[in-house]
Amino acid sequence: MSLRKTLPAFAFATRDRSFVFSTHHGYQRSVQALHSTKTNTQEEHVSFSNNISIDFEQTKEAYKSKDTLELLRSLVVFKLCTYDILVDKNKEIIDLSRKLLGQKMFEQFMKMTFYGQFVAGEDHQSIRPVVQKNQAYGVGAVLDYSVEEDLSQEDAERKKMESCMSTSEKESPGADHREKKFTAHRKFGDRREGVTSARTYFYADEAKCDQHMETFLKCIKASGGSSEDGFSAIKMTALGRPQFLLQFSEVLVKWRRFFSFLAAKQGKDGVEVLEQKLDLEQLQICLARLGAQGNIQSCFSDGRLHSSGMVDMLDWNSLIDERTKISNLLVVPNLQTGQLEPLLSKFTEEEERQMKRMLQRLDVLAKHAVENGVRLMVDAEQTYFQPAISRLTVEMKRIFNTDKAVVFNTYQCYLKEAFDNVSMDVELSRREGWCFGAKLVRGAYMYQERSRAAEIGYEDPINPDYECTNRMYHRCLDYVLEEIEQNKKANVMVASHNLDTVKHTLRRMNEMGLAPTDKKVYFGQLLGMCDQISFPLAQAGFPVYKYVPYGPVNEVIPYLSRRAQENRGFMKGVQMERDLLWKELMRRLASGEVFYTPAL
């Protein structure tokens, strides 16, 4: 079935790569406080009533997939990441090293250090040994071709402004009364600024988007050939003009805001989003008072309401599903009049074609994933793109997640609205009968999001501190785990390096009687990090995945640069991983296992 064919209801209608810790100074202080005290062995030992026991300080088991040289490399790389001058000047140091060593020696040096630590190989053939070795110890792969354009800041800003402004905006600036959050701003045109762990794509033309799609297709094929039940990561801004994602996101947010406005009129403000249920007759009266024409009750005929006579947010969102052209999709309700008004005064045929091609590319990728037995992980992006990305991902789930979870959306739990987003999508999957798939992360864009909100003048979308984000993460996780317990159709990847979060997940699974063999709860960490969490979990039978970047040495330098920046904060705040690496190295020296070779 085609995504495009089933989207007239939608597409031509509406709506840590983030396994990471944020290292912004406000969060970092909290991370250091949480981990400054060494946790004792008893606390690290998690037991289950079904006799599954995990000791996260048992280094022999945690590092049995690594030879001694790999242990030494990890220690050296992690230590180097703590030196501010090396991280801050990493680009200059890389350029100097390339000149002094020559290209061939430089590449060899990188493969022995940073590249070898965090990247699996140059292409889908060379990554096989790493993927297969991990798989031998029960750890799967989320493949990600981590190549980026090495653009200057000026070029990045120029591309962003050109690709995020419509013809209407260029011809008549300010005429369409767009919201500040959902319009392009040159100061924040370089979306790489302040982002430590997520790839960034800049739109050039439709041919470039086709190239990105082909790259993703190769990644899906490689994932299918390299590991069983693998994942492949995609980013939606790589697949089309981001102008549409901005505009569509603004439409979705305004429709949701209008519903909240109507809920307040019926005294339903201040309650959980799914508890806001509006009486249909009162809704008709309220809209008439605003001057809206037409009968809203006719829009919800034929048993379309989940609860008879009451309209909730999911019912309301379904109104957007009735349009068949993107230009008709981009309409928003006016809070003063209740009338629908176009978001843009002009929408060209070429813009319409560009948006349709984005949907076609998504359709091709999802079909290819199904054919290759691979699950598709849609990465989260900035909040001014995310509402559209999430809605498009839901449409893919409706089509491809009928029997099992093939498409997974990413939810960033540092957002204030994270629980609302998770709970609404879970409820929608219940009503429509498809399998919910989620990856829960803390988030990758905090510094950038906060700076942009403060500069442009809209509400900061990020939780106030790290502890709030932890509570939000666990709240979202508990909600999905409860859904898994009740109907077994939901799936979640706990994408986290936080040991407290991992232990929380294990305790909750034990309380609910959720077995690792159910394969409904997955764990995910980055390649080259947190092996002391990944491998003990895998050896205890839990589905565990490493996020596996790959690509030519020179072309993944931007990724490695961000990895160094992330590790600077991460390794300063969390000493445990280095301590365990040293412990295992000393154990091998004392026991005569210096030349230990992993068994495959």
Coordinates of C-alpha atoms in Angstrom, one line a residue:
M1 CA 0.0 0.0 0.0
S2 CA 1.3 3.4 -0.9
L3 CA 1.9 6.1 1.7
R4 CA 0.8 8.7 -0.8
K5 CA -2.4 6.9 -1.7
T6 CA -3.5 6.6 1.9
L7 CA -2.5 10.1 2.8
P8 CA -5.2 12.1 1.0
A9 CA -6.7 11.8 4.4
F10 CA -3.6 13.4 5.6
A11 CA -0.7 14.2 3.5
F12 CA -2.5 16.1 1.0
A13 CA -4.3 17.1 4.1
T14 CA -2.5 17.7 7.6
R15 CA -0.6 17.3 10.4
D16 CA 20.6 10.7 21.8
R17 CA 20.4 10.7 17.1
S18 CA 19.9 11.1 20.3
F19 CA 21.1 8.5 22.6
V20 CA 22.7 11.4 24.4
F21 CA 23.0 13.5 27.5
S22 CA 22.7 17.2 27.0
T23 CA 25.9 18.8 28.1
H24 CA 24.7 22.4 28.5
H25 CA 26.1 23.8 31.7
G26 CA 22.8 23.9 33.5
Y27 CA 22.2 20.3 32.9
Q28 CA 25.8 19.3 33.3
R29 CA 25.9 20.5 36.9
S30 CA 22.9 18.3 37.6
V31 CA 24.6 15.3 35.9
Q32 CA 27.7 15.8 38.0
A33 CA 25.7 16.0 41.2
L34 CA 23.8 12.9 40.3
H35 CA 27.0 10.9 39.6
S36 CA 29.6 12.5 41.9
T37 CA 29.2 9.8 44.5
K38 CA 30.4 6.4 43.5
T39 CA 27.5 3.9 43.5
N40 CA 28.3 0.7 45.5
T41 CA 28.3 -2.7 43.9
Q42 CA 25.1 -3.8 45.7
E43 CA 23.2 -0.9 44.2
E44 CA 24.5 -1.7 40.7
H45 CA 23.3 -5.3 41.1
V46 CA 19.7 -5.6 39.8
S47 CA 17.9 -8.8 40.5
F48 CA 14.6 -10.2 39.3
S49 CA 12.1 -12.6 40.7
N50 CA 12.5 -14.8 37.6
N51 CA 16.2 -15.3 38.5
I52 CA 17.6 -12.8 36.0
S53 CA 20.4 -11.0 37.7
I54 CA 22.5 -8.1 36.2
D55 CA 25.7 -6.8 37.8
F56 CA 26.7 -3.6 36.0
E57 CA 30.1 -3.6 37.7
Q58 CA 31.1 -7.1 36.5
T59 CA 33.8 -6.0 34.1
K60 CA 34.8 -9.4 32.8
E61 CA 31.3 -9.8 31.3
A62 CA 30.9 -6.2 30.3
Y63 CA 34.1 -6.1 28.2
K64 CA 34.3 -9.7 27.0
S65 CA 33.7 -8.4 23.4
K66 CA 36.9 -6.2 23.6
D67 CA 40.5 -7.1 23.3
T68 CA 43.0 -5.3 25.5
L69 CA 44.1 -2.8 22.8
E70 CA 40.4 -1.8 22.5
L71 CA 40.3 -1.2 26.2
L72 CA 43.4 1.0 26.0
R73 CA 41.9 2.9 23.1
S74 CA 38.7 3.6 25.0
L75 CA 40.7 4.9 28.0
V76 CA 42.9 7.2 25.9
V77 CA 40.0 8.6 23.8
F78 CA 37.8 9.2 26.8
K79 CA 40.6 10.9 28.6
L80 CA 41.4 13.1 25.7
C81 CA 37.8 14.2 25.5
T82 CA 38.1 15.7 29.0
Y83 CA 40.7 18.3 27.8
D84 CA 38.9 21.5 26.9
I85 CA 41.7 22.8 24.6
L86 CA 41.7 19.6 22.5
V87 CA 37.9 19.6 22.1
D88 CA 37.6 23.4 21.5
K89 CA 40.4 23.3 18.9
N90 CA 39.6 19.9 17.4
K91 CA 39.1 21.2 13.9
E92 CA 42.4 23.1 13.8
I93 CA 44.2 20.0 15.3
I94 CA 42.6 17.7 12.7
D95 CA 43.7 20.0 9.9
L96 CA 47.2 20.3 11.3
S97 CA 47.4 16.5 11.7
R98 CA 46.3 15.9 8.2
K99 CA 49.0 18.3 6.9
L100 CA 51.8 16.8 9.0
L101 CA 50.9 13.1 8.6
G102 CA 49.6 13.1 5.1
Q103 CA 46.2 11.8 4.1
K104 CA 47.0 8.1 4.3
M105 CA 48.7 8.3 7.7
F106 CA 46.1 10.6 9.0
E107 CA 43.3 8.2 8.2
Q108 CA 45.2 5.3 9.8
F109 CA 45.7 7.4 13.0
M110 CA 42.0 8.3 13.1
K111 CA 41.1 4.6 12.7
M112 CA 43.4 3.8 15.6
T113 CA 41.8 6.4 17.9
F114 CA 38.5 8.5 17.6
Y115 CA 37.2 7.0 14.3
G116 CA 37.9 3.4 15.5
Q117 CA 36.1 4.2 18.8
F118 CA 32.9 5.7 17.5
V119 CA 32.5 4.7 13.8
A120 CA 32.1 1.1 12.5
G121 CA 33.7 1.5 9.1
E122 CA 33.6 3.3 5.8
D123 CA 30.9 1.4 4.0
H124 CA 28.3 -1.4 4.4
Q125 CA 31.0 -4.0 3.7
S126 CA 33.6 -2.8 6.2
I127 CA 31.1 -2.4 9.0
R128 CA 30.2 -6.1 9.0
P129 CA 33.0 -7.3 11.4
V130 CA 31.9 -4.8 14.1
V131 CA 28.2 -5.5 13.6
Q132 CA 28.7 -9.2 13.6
K133 CA 31.0 -9.2 16.6
N134 CA 28.5 -7.2 18.6
Q135 CA 25.7 -9.5 17.4
A136 CA 27.7 -12.5 18.7
Y137 CA 27.3 -11.0 22.2
G138 CA 23.6 -10.3 21.7
V139 CA 23.9 -6.6 20.7
G140 CA 22.1 -5.5 17.5
A141 CA 22.6 -2.4 15.3
V142 CA 20.9 0.8 14.4
L143 CA 22.8 1.7 11.3
D144 CA 23.3 5.4 10.4
Y145 CA 25.4 6.7 7.4
S146 CA 26.9 9.6 9.3
V147 CA 28.3 11.7 6.4
E148 CA 27.6 15.4 6.4
E149 CA 28.4 18.3 4.1
D150 CA 31.3 20.4 5.5
L151 CA 29.6 23.8 5.0
S152 CA 30.8 27.1 6.2
Q153 CA 28.5 29.0 8.6
E154 CA 27.7 31.5 5.8
D155 CA 26.7 28.7 3.4
A156 CA 24.6 27.0 6.0
E157 CA 22.7 30.2 6.8
R158 CA 22.2 30.9 3.1
K159 CA 20.8 27.5 2.4
K160 CA 18.5 27.6 5.4
M161 CA 17.0 30.9 4.5
E162 CA 16.5 29.9 0.8
S163 CA 14.9 26.5 1.7
C164 CA 12.7 27.6 4.6
M165 CA 11.0 30.6 2.9
S166 CA 8.0 30.2 0.6
T167 CA 7.5 32.2 -2.6
S168 CA 4.8 34.2 -0.9
E169 CA 7.2 35.2 2.0
K170 CA 10.0 36.2 -0.4
E171 CA 7.6 38.3 -2.6
S172 CA 5.7 39.9 0.3
P173 CA 7.7 39.7 3.6
G174 CA 5.4 39.9 6.6
A175 CA 2.2 39.8 4.7
D176 CA 1.2 36.3 5.9
H177 CA 1.4 37.0 9.6
R178 CA 3.4 33.9 10.3
E179 CA 4.5 33.0 13.9
K180 CA 8.0 33.9 14.8
K181 CA 8.8 30.3 15.9
F182 CA 7.9 28.9 12.5
T183 CA 9.7 31.3 10.3
A184 CA 13.4 31.3 9.2
H185 CA 15.8 33.5 11.1
R186 CA 19.3 34.1 9.7
K187 CA 21.0 34.2 13.1
F188 CA 19.9 30.6 13.7
G189 CA 20.3 29.5 10.0
D190 CA 23.2 27.2 10.9
R191 CA 21.3 24.4 12.6
R192 CA 24.5 22.7 13.7
E193 CA 25.2 25.5 16.2
G194 CA 25.1 24.1 19.8
V195 CA 24.1 20.6 18.6
T196 CA 26.5 17.9 19.9
S197 CA 25.0 14.7 18.6
A198 CA 22.6 14.9 15.7
R199 CA 23.4 15.1 12.0
T200 CA 22.2 18.1 10.2
Y201 CA 21.0 18.3 6.5
F202 CA 20.7 21.5 4.5
Y203 CA 18.4 21.5 1.5
A204 CA 20.1 22.1 -1.9
D205 CA 17.6 20.9 -4.5
E206 CA 15.3 17.9 -5.2
A207 CA 18.2 15.9 -6.8
K208 CA 20.1 16.1 -3.5
C209 CA 17.1 14.8 -1.6
D210 CA 16.9 11.9 -4.1
Q211 CA 20.6 11.2 -3.3
H212 CA 19.8 11.2 0.4
M213 CA 17.0 8.8 -0.2
E214 CA 19.4 6.5 -2.1
T215 CA 21.8 6.7 0.8
F216 CA 19.1 5.7 3.3
L217 CA 18.0 2.8 1.0
K218 CA 21.6 1.5 1.0
C219 CA 21.7 1.8 4.8
I220 CA 18.4 -0.2 5.0
K221 CA 19.8 -2.8 2.8
A222 CA 23.0 -3.0 4.8
S223 CA 21.1 -3.3 8.0
G224 CA 19.0 -6.1 6.6
G225 CA 22.2 -7.9 5.5
S226 CA 24.3 -7.3 8.6
S227 CA 22.0 -8.2 11.5
E228 CA 18.7 -9.7 12.4
D229 CA 15.9 -7.4 13.4
G230 CA 18.1 -4.4 12.8
F231 CA 17.1 -0.7 12.7
S232 CA 18.0 2.0 10.2
A233 CA 17.9 5.7 11.1
I234 CA 16.5 8.4 8.8
K235 CA 16.1 12.2 9.1
M236 CA 13.1 13.8 7.5
T237 CA 14.9 17.1 6.7
A238 CA 17.1 15.1 4.4
L239 CA 14.1 14.1 2.2
G240 CA 12.6 17.4 1.1
R241 CA 12.3 21.1 1.4
P242 CA 12.1 22.1 5.1
Q243 CA 9.7 24.9 4.2
F244 CA 6.9 22.4 4.2
L245 CA 7.8 21.0 7.7
L246 CA 7.9 24.6 9.1
Q247 CA 4.5 25.5 7.6
F248 CA 2.8 22.2 8.4
S249 CA 4.1 22.4 12.0
E250 CA 2.6 25.8 12.4
V251 CA -0.7 24.6 11.1
L252 CA -0.7 21.7 13.6
V253 CA 0.2 23.8 16.5
K254 CA -2.5 26.4 15.7
W255 CA -5.2 23.8 15.3
R256 CA -4.2 22.4 18.7
R257 CA -4.1 25.8 20.3
F258 CA -7.6 26.6 18.9
F259 CA -8.9 23.4 20.5
S260 CA -7.3 24.4 23.8
F261 CA -9.0 27.8 23.4
L262 CA -12.4 26.1 22.9
A263 CA -11.7 23.8 25.8
A264 CA -11.2 26.8 28.1
K265 CA -14.5 28.2 27.0
Q266 CA -16.1 25.0 28.4
G267 CA -14.0 25.2 31.6
K268 CA -11.7 22.3 30.5
D269 CA -8.4 24.2 30.6
G270 CA -5.7 23.0 33.0
V271 CA -6.4 19.3 32.7
E272 CA -4.5 16.5 30.8
V273 CA -4.8 16.9 27.1
L274 CA -6.7 13.6 26.6
E275 CA -9.1 14.6 29.4
Q276 CA -10.2 17.7 27.5
K277 CA -13.5 16.5 26.0
L278 CA -15.8 19.1 24.5
D279 CA -19.6 18.8 24.3
L280 CA -20.4 18.8 20.6
E281 CA -23.5 21.0 21.0
Q282 CA -21.7 23.6 23.1
L283 CA -18.9 23.5 20.6
Q284 CA -21.3 24.4 17.8
I285 CA -22.8 27.3 19.9
C286 CA -19.3 28.6 20.7
L287 CA -18.2 28.5 17.1
A288 CA -21.4 30.3 16.0
R289 CA -20.7 33.1 18.5
L290 CA -17.3 33.5 17.0
G291 CA -18.9 34.0 13.6
A292 CA -18.0 30.6 12.1
Q293 CA -20.3 29.3 9.5
G294 CA -21.4 25.7 8.8
N295 CA -22.4 22.8 11.0
I296 CA -19.5 21.4 13.0
Q297 CA -21.7 18.4 14.1
S298 CA -21.8 17.2 10.5
C299 CA -18.0 16.8 10.5
F300 CA -18.3 14.2 13.2
S301 CA -21.2 12.1 11.8
D302 CA -21.2 8.4 11.0
G303 CA -19.8 7.4 14.4
R304 CA -16.5 9.2 14.0
L305 CA -16.4 10.4 17.6
H306 CA -14.5 8.1 20.1
S307 CA -17.0 9.1 22.8
S308 CA -20.6 9.9 21.7
G309 CA -21.4 13.6 21.8
M310 CA -17.9 14.6 23.0
V311 CA -14.9 15.8 21.0
D312 CA -11.4 15.3 22.2
M313 CA -8.0 16.4 20.8
L314 CA -7.7 13.3 18.6
D315 CA -11.2 13.7 17.2
W316 CA -10.4 17.4 16.5
N317 CA -7.1 16.5 14.7
S318 CA -9.0 14.2 12.4
L319 CA -10.6 17.3 10.9
I320 CA -7.3 18.0 9.2
D321 CA -7.5 14.7 7.5
E322 CA -10.2 15.7 5.1
R323 CA -8.1 17.8 2.7
T324 CA -6.6 16.5 -0.6
K325 CA -4.1 19.2 -1.6
I326 CA -1.2 20.5 0.5
S327 CA -2.2 24.0 -0.4
N328 CA -5.7 23.3 1.1
L329 CA -3.9 21.7 4.1
L330 CA -2.1 24.9 5.1
V331 CA -5.1 26.6 6.6
V332 CA -5.5 27.7 10.2
P333 CA -8.4 28.7 12.4
N334 CA -8.7 32.4 13.4
L335 CA -9.1 32.7 17.2
Q336 CA -11.2 35.8 16.8
T337 CA -13.6 34.7 14.0
G338 CA -13.5 30.9 14.1
Q339 CA -13.0 31.0 10.3
L340 CA -10.3 29.0 8.5
E341 CA -7.8 31.2 6.8
P342 CA -4.9 30.3 4.5
L343 CA -1.5 30.3 6.2
L344 CA 0.1 31.7 3.0
S345 CA -1.4 34.1 0.5
K346 CA 0.3 32.2 -2.3
F347 CA 1.3 28.5 -2.8
T348 CA 2.9 27.6 -6.1
E349 CA 2.5 24.4 -8.1
E350 CA 6.3 23.7 -7.7
E351 CA 6.0 24.0 -4.0
E352 CA 3.1 21.6 -4.1
R353 CA 5.2 19.1 -6.1
Q354 CA 8.1 19.4 -3.8
M355 CA 6.0 18.5 -0.8
K356 CA 4.5 15.5 -2.6
R357 CA 7.9 14.3 -3.5
M358 CA 8.9 14.3 0.2
L359 CA 6.0 12.1 1.0
Q360 CA 6.9 9.8 -1.9
R361 CA 10.4 9.4 -0.6
L362 CA 9.1 8.4 2.8
D363 CA 6.8 5.9 1.2
V364 CA 9.7 4.3 -0.7
L365 CA 11.9 4.0 2.4
A366 CA 9.2 2.5 4.5
K367 CA 8.4 -0.1 1.8
H368 CA 12.1 -0.9 1.5
A369 CA 12.4 -1.4 5.2
V370 CA 9.5 -3.9 5.2
E371 CA 11.0 -5.8 2.3
N372 CA 14.3 -6.1 4.0
G373 CA 13.0 -7.0 7.5
V374 CA 14.4 -3.7 9.0
R375 CA 12.7 -1.3 11.3
L376 CA 12.8 2.4 10.5
M377 CA 13.9 4.9 13.2
V378 CA 12.7 8.4 12.4
D379 CA 15.1 10.8 14.3
A380 CA 13.7 13.8 16.2
E381 CA 14.6 17.3 15.1
Q382 CA 14.1 20.9 16.2
T383 CA 10.7 21.9 17.7
Y384 CA 9.8 24.1 14.8
F385 CA 10.0 21.0 12.5
Q386 CA 8.9 18.3 15.0
P387 CA 5.1 18.6 14.9
A388 CA 5.1 17.9 11.1
I389 CA 7.7 15.1 11.5
S390 CA 5.7 13.4 14.2
R391 CA 2.5 13.6 12.2
L392 CA 4.1 12.2 9.0
T393 CA 5.6 9.4 11.1
V394 CA 2.1 8.6 12.5
E395 CA 0.8 8.3 9.0
M396 CA 3.6 5.8 8.2
K397 CA 2.7 3.9 11.3
R398 CA -0.9 3.7 10.2
I399 CA 0.1 1.9 7.0
F400 CA 3.2 -0.1 7.9
N401 CA 2.7 -1.0 11.6
T402 CA -0.5 -3.0 11.2
D403 CA 1.1 -6.4 12.3
K404 CA 4.3 -5.3 14.1
A405 CA 6.1 -2.1 14.8
V406 CA 8.2 -1.2 11.7
V407 CA 8.3 2.6 12.0
F408 CA 9.5 4.1 15.3
N409 CA 9.1 7.8 16.2
T410 CA 11.6 9.6 18.5
Y411 CA 10.3 11.5 21.5
Q412 CA 12.5 14.1 23.1
C413 CA 11.8 14.0 26.8
Y414 CA 13.5 17.4 27.6
L415 CA 10.4 19.0 26.0
K416 CA 7.6 20.3 28.3
E417 CA 5.0 18.7 26.0
A418 CA 6.7 15.3 25.7
F419 CA 4.1 13.4 27.8
D420 CA 1.2 14.9 25.8
N421 CA 2.9 13.8 22.6
V422 CA 3.5 10.3 23.8
S423 CA 0.1 9.8 25.4
M424 CA -1.8 11.1 22.4
D425 CA 0.0 8.8 19.9
V426 CA -0.4 5.8 22.2
E427 CA -4.2 6.5 22.5
L428 CA -4.4 7.0 18.7
S429 CA -2.7 3.6 18.1
R430 CA -5.3 2.0 20.5
R431 CA -8.3 3.5 18.7
E432 CA -7.0 2.6 15.2
G433 CA -5.4 -0.8 16.1
W434 CA -1.8 -0.3 14.8
C435 CA 1.4 -1.0 16.7
F436 CA 3.0 1.9 18.5
G437 CA 6.8 2.2 18.2
A438 CA 8.8 4.8 20.2
K439 CA 12.4 5.7 20.9
L440 CA 12.7 7.8 24.0
V441 CA 15.6 10.1 24.3
R442 CA 16.4 13.1 26.5
G443 CA 17.2 15.4 23.5
A444 CA 20.0 16.8 21.3
Y445 CA 19.0 20.5 20.7
M446 CA 18.7 22.1 24.1
Y447 CA 21.2 24.9 23.9
Q448 CA 20.0 25.8 20.4
E449 CA 16.3 25.7 21.3
R450 CA 16.7 27.8 24.4
S451 CA 18.9 30.4 22.6
R452 CA 16.4 30.7 19.7
A453 CA 13.4 31.0 22.0
A454 CA 15.0 33.8 24.1
E455 CA 16.3 35.7 21.0
I456 CA 13.2 35.5 18.9
G457 CA 10.7 35.8 21.7
Y458 CA 8.6 32.7 22.3
E459 CA 8.2 30.3 25.3
D460 CA 11.2 28.1 26.0
P461 CA 10.0 24.6 25.0
I462 CA 12.6 22.8 27.2
N463 CA 12.1 21.6 30.8
P464 CA 13.8 23.9 33.4
D465 CA 16.4 21.4 34.6
Y466 CA 17.9 18.0 34.3
E467 CA 15.8 16.5 37.1
C468 CA 12.6 17.7 35.4
T469 CA 13.7 16.0 32.2
N470 CA 14.5 12.8 34.2
R471 CA 11.0 12.8 35.7
M472 CA 9.5 13.4 32.2
Y473 CA 11.5 10.6 30.7
H474 CA 10.4 8.1 33.4
R475 CA 6.8 9.3 33.1
C476 CA 6.7 8.7 29.4
L477 CA 8.5 5.4 29.8
D478 CA 6.1 4.2 32.5
Y479 CA 3.1 5.1 30.3
V480 CA 4.4 3.1 27.3
L481 CA 5.4 0.1 29.6
E482 CA 1.8 0.1 31.0
E483 CA 0.5 0.0 27.4
I484 CA 2.8 -2.9 26.6
E485 CA 1.5 -4.7 29.7
Q486 CA -2.1 -4.2 28.7
N487 CA -2.2 -5.0 25.0
K488 CA 1.4 -6.1 23.9
K489 CA 1.1 -4.0 20.7
A490 CA 3.4 -1.2 21.8
N491 CA 7.2 -1.2 21.6
V492 CA 9.8 1.2 23.1
M493 CA 13.5 1.7 22.8
V494 CA 15.0 3.1 26.0
A495 CA 17.8 5.1 24.3
S496 CA 19.8 6.2 27.3
H497 CA 23.3 6.1 28.9
N498 CA 21.8 6.9 32.3
L499 CA 22.2 3.9 34.5
D500 CA 19.3 5.1 36.8
T501 CA 17.0 5.1 33.9
V502 CA 18.1 1.6 32.8
K503 CA 17.6 0.3 36.3
H504 CA 14.2 2.0 36.6
T505 CA 13.1 0.2 33.4
L506 CA 14.3 -3.1 34.7
R507 CA 12.4 -2.7 37.9
R508 CA 9.2 -1.6 36.2
M509 CA 9.4 -4.6 33.7
N510 CA 9.8 -6.9 36.7
E511 CA 6.8 -5.4 38.5
M512 CA 4.7 -5.8 35.4
G513 CA 5.9 -9.3 34.5
L514 CA 7.4 -8.1 31.2
A515 CA 10.0 -10.6 30.0
P516 CA 13.1 -9.8 27.9
T517 CA 12.0 -12.5 25.5
D518 CA 8.8 -10.6 24.7
K519 CA 11.0 -8.2 22.7
K520 CA 8.8 -5.2 23.3
V521 CA 11.4 -3.2 25.3
Y522 CA 14.7 -2.4 23.8
F523 CA 17.8 -0.6 25.1
G524 CA 20.0 1.6 23.0
Q525 CA 23.4 3.2 23.4
L526 CA 26.0 4.7 21.1
L527 CA 28.8 2.6 19.6
G528 CA 31.9 3.1 21.6
M529 CA 30.2 4.2 24.8
C530 CA 28.5 2.6 27.8
D531 CA 29.5 -1.0 27.0
Q532 CA 29.2 -1.7 30.8
I533 CA 25.4 -1.2 30.3
S534 CA 24.9 -2.6 26.8
F535 CA 26.6 -6.0 27.1
P536 CA 25.4 -7.1 30.5
L537 CA 21.9 -6.3 29.4
A538 CA 22.3 -8.3 26.2
Q539 CA 23.9 -11.3 28.0
A540 CA 20.9 -11.3 30.3
G541 CA 18.6 -11.7 27.3
F542 CA 17.4 -8.1 26.8
P543 CA 17.2 -6.7 23.2
V544 CA 20.0 -4.2 23.1
Y545 CA 21.2 -2.1 20.1
K546 CA 24.2 0.1 19.4
Y547 CA 23.7 3.2 17.3
V548 CA 26.3 2.4 14.6
P549 CA 27.6 5.3 12.5
Y550 CA 29.6 4.6 9.4
G551 CA 31.1 6.5 6.4
P552 CA 34.5 7.5 5.0
V553 CA 37.0 9.0 7.5
N554 CA 37.1 12.5 6.1
E555 CA 33.3 12.7 5.6
V556 CA 32.4 11.7 9.2
I557 CA 34.8 14.3 10.8
P558 CA 31.8 16.6 11.7
Y559 CA 30.2 13.7 13.5
L560 CA 33.5 12.9 15.4
S561 CA 33.9 16.5 16.3
R562 CA 30.5 16.5 18.0
R563 CA 31.2 13.2 19.6
A564 CA 34.3 14.7 21.2
Q565 CA 32.3 17.7 22.4
E566 CA 29.6 15.5 23.9
N567 CA 32.1 13.3 25.6
R568 CA 33.9 16.2 27.2
G569 CA 30.8 16.9 29.4
F570 CA 29.8 13.4 29.7
M571 CA 33.1 12.0 30.8
K572 CA 33.7 14.8 33.3
G573 CA 30.3 14.1 34.9
V574 CA 30.5 10.4 34.8
Q575 CA 33.6 8.7 36.1
M576 CA 32.2 5.2 36.3
E577 CA 32.9 4.1 32.8
R578 CA 36.6 5.0 32.9
D579 CA 36.9 3.4 36.4
L580 CA 35.4 0.1 35.1
L581 CA 37.7 0.1 32.0
W582 CA 40.7 0.5 34.4
K583 CA 39.3 -2.2 36.6
E584 CA 39.1 -4.7 33.7
L585 CA 42.5 -3.7 32.4
M586 CA 44.1 -4.4 35.9
R587 CA 42.1 -7.7 36.2
R588 CA 43.6 -8.9 32.9
L589 CA 47.1 -7.9 33.9
A590 CA 46.8 -9.7 37.2
S591 CA 45.3 -12.8 35.7
G592 CA 47.6 -13.1 32.7
E593 CA 44.9 -12.3 30.2
V594 CA 46.7 -9.3 28.6
F595 CA 46.4 -11.0 25.1
Y596 CA 42.8 -11.9 25.6
T597 CA 40.9 -12.3 22.2
P598 CA 37.1 -12.2 22.1
A599 CA 35.5 -15.4 21.0
L600 CA 33.2 -15.2 18.0

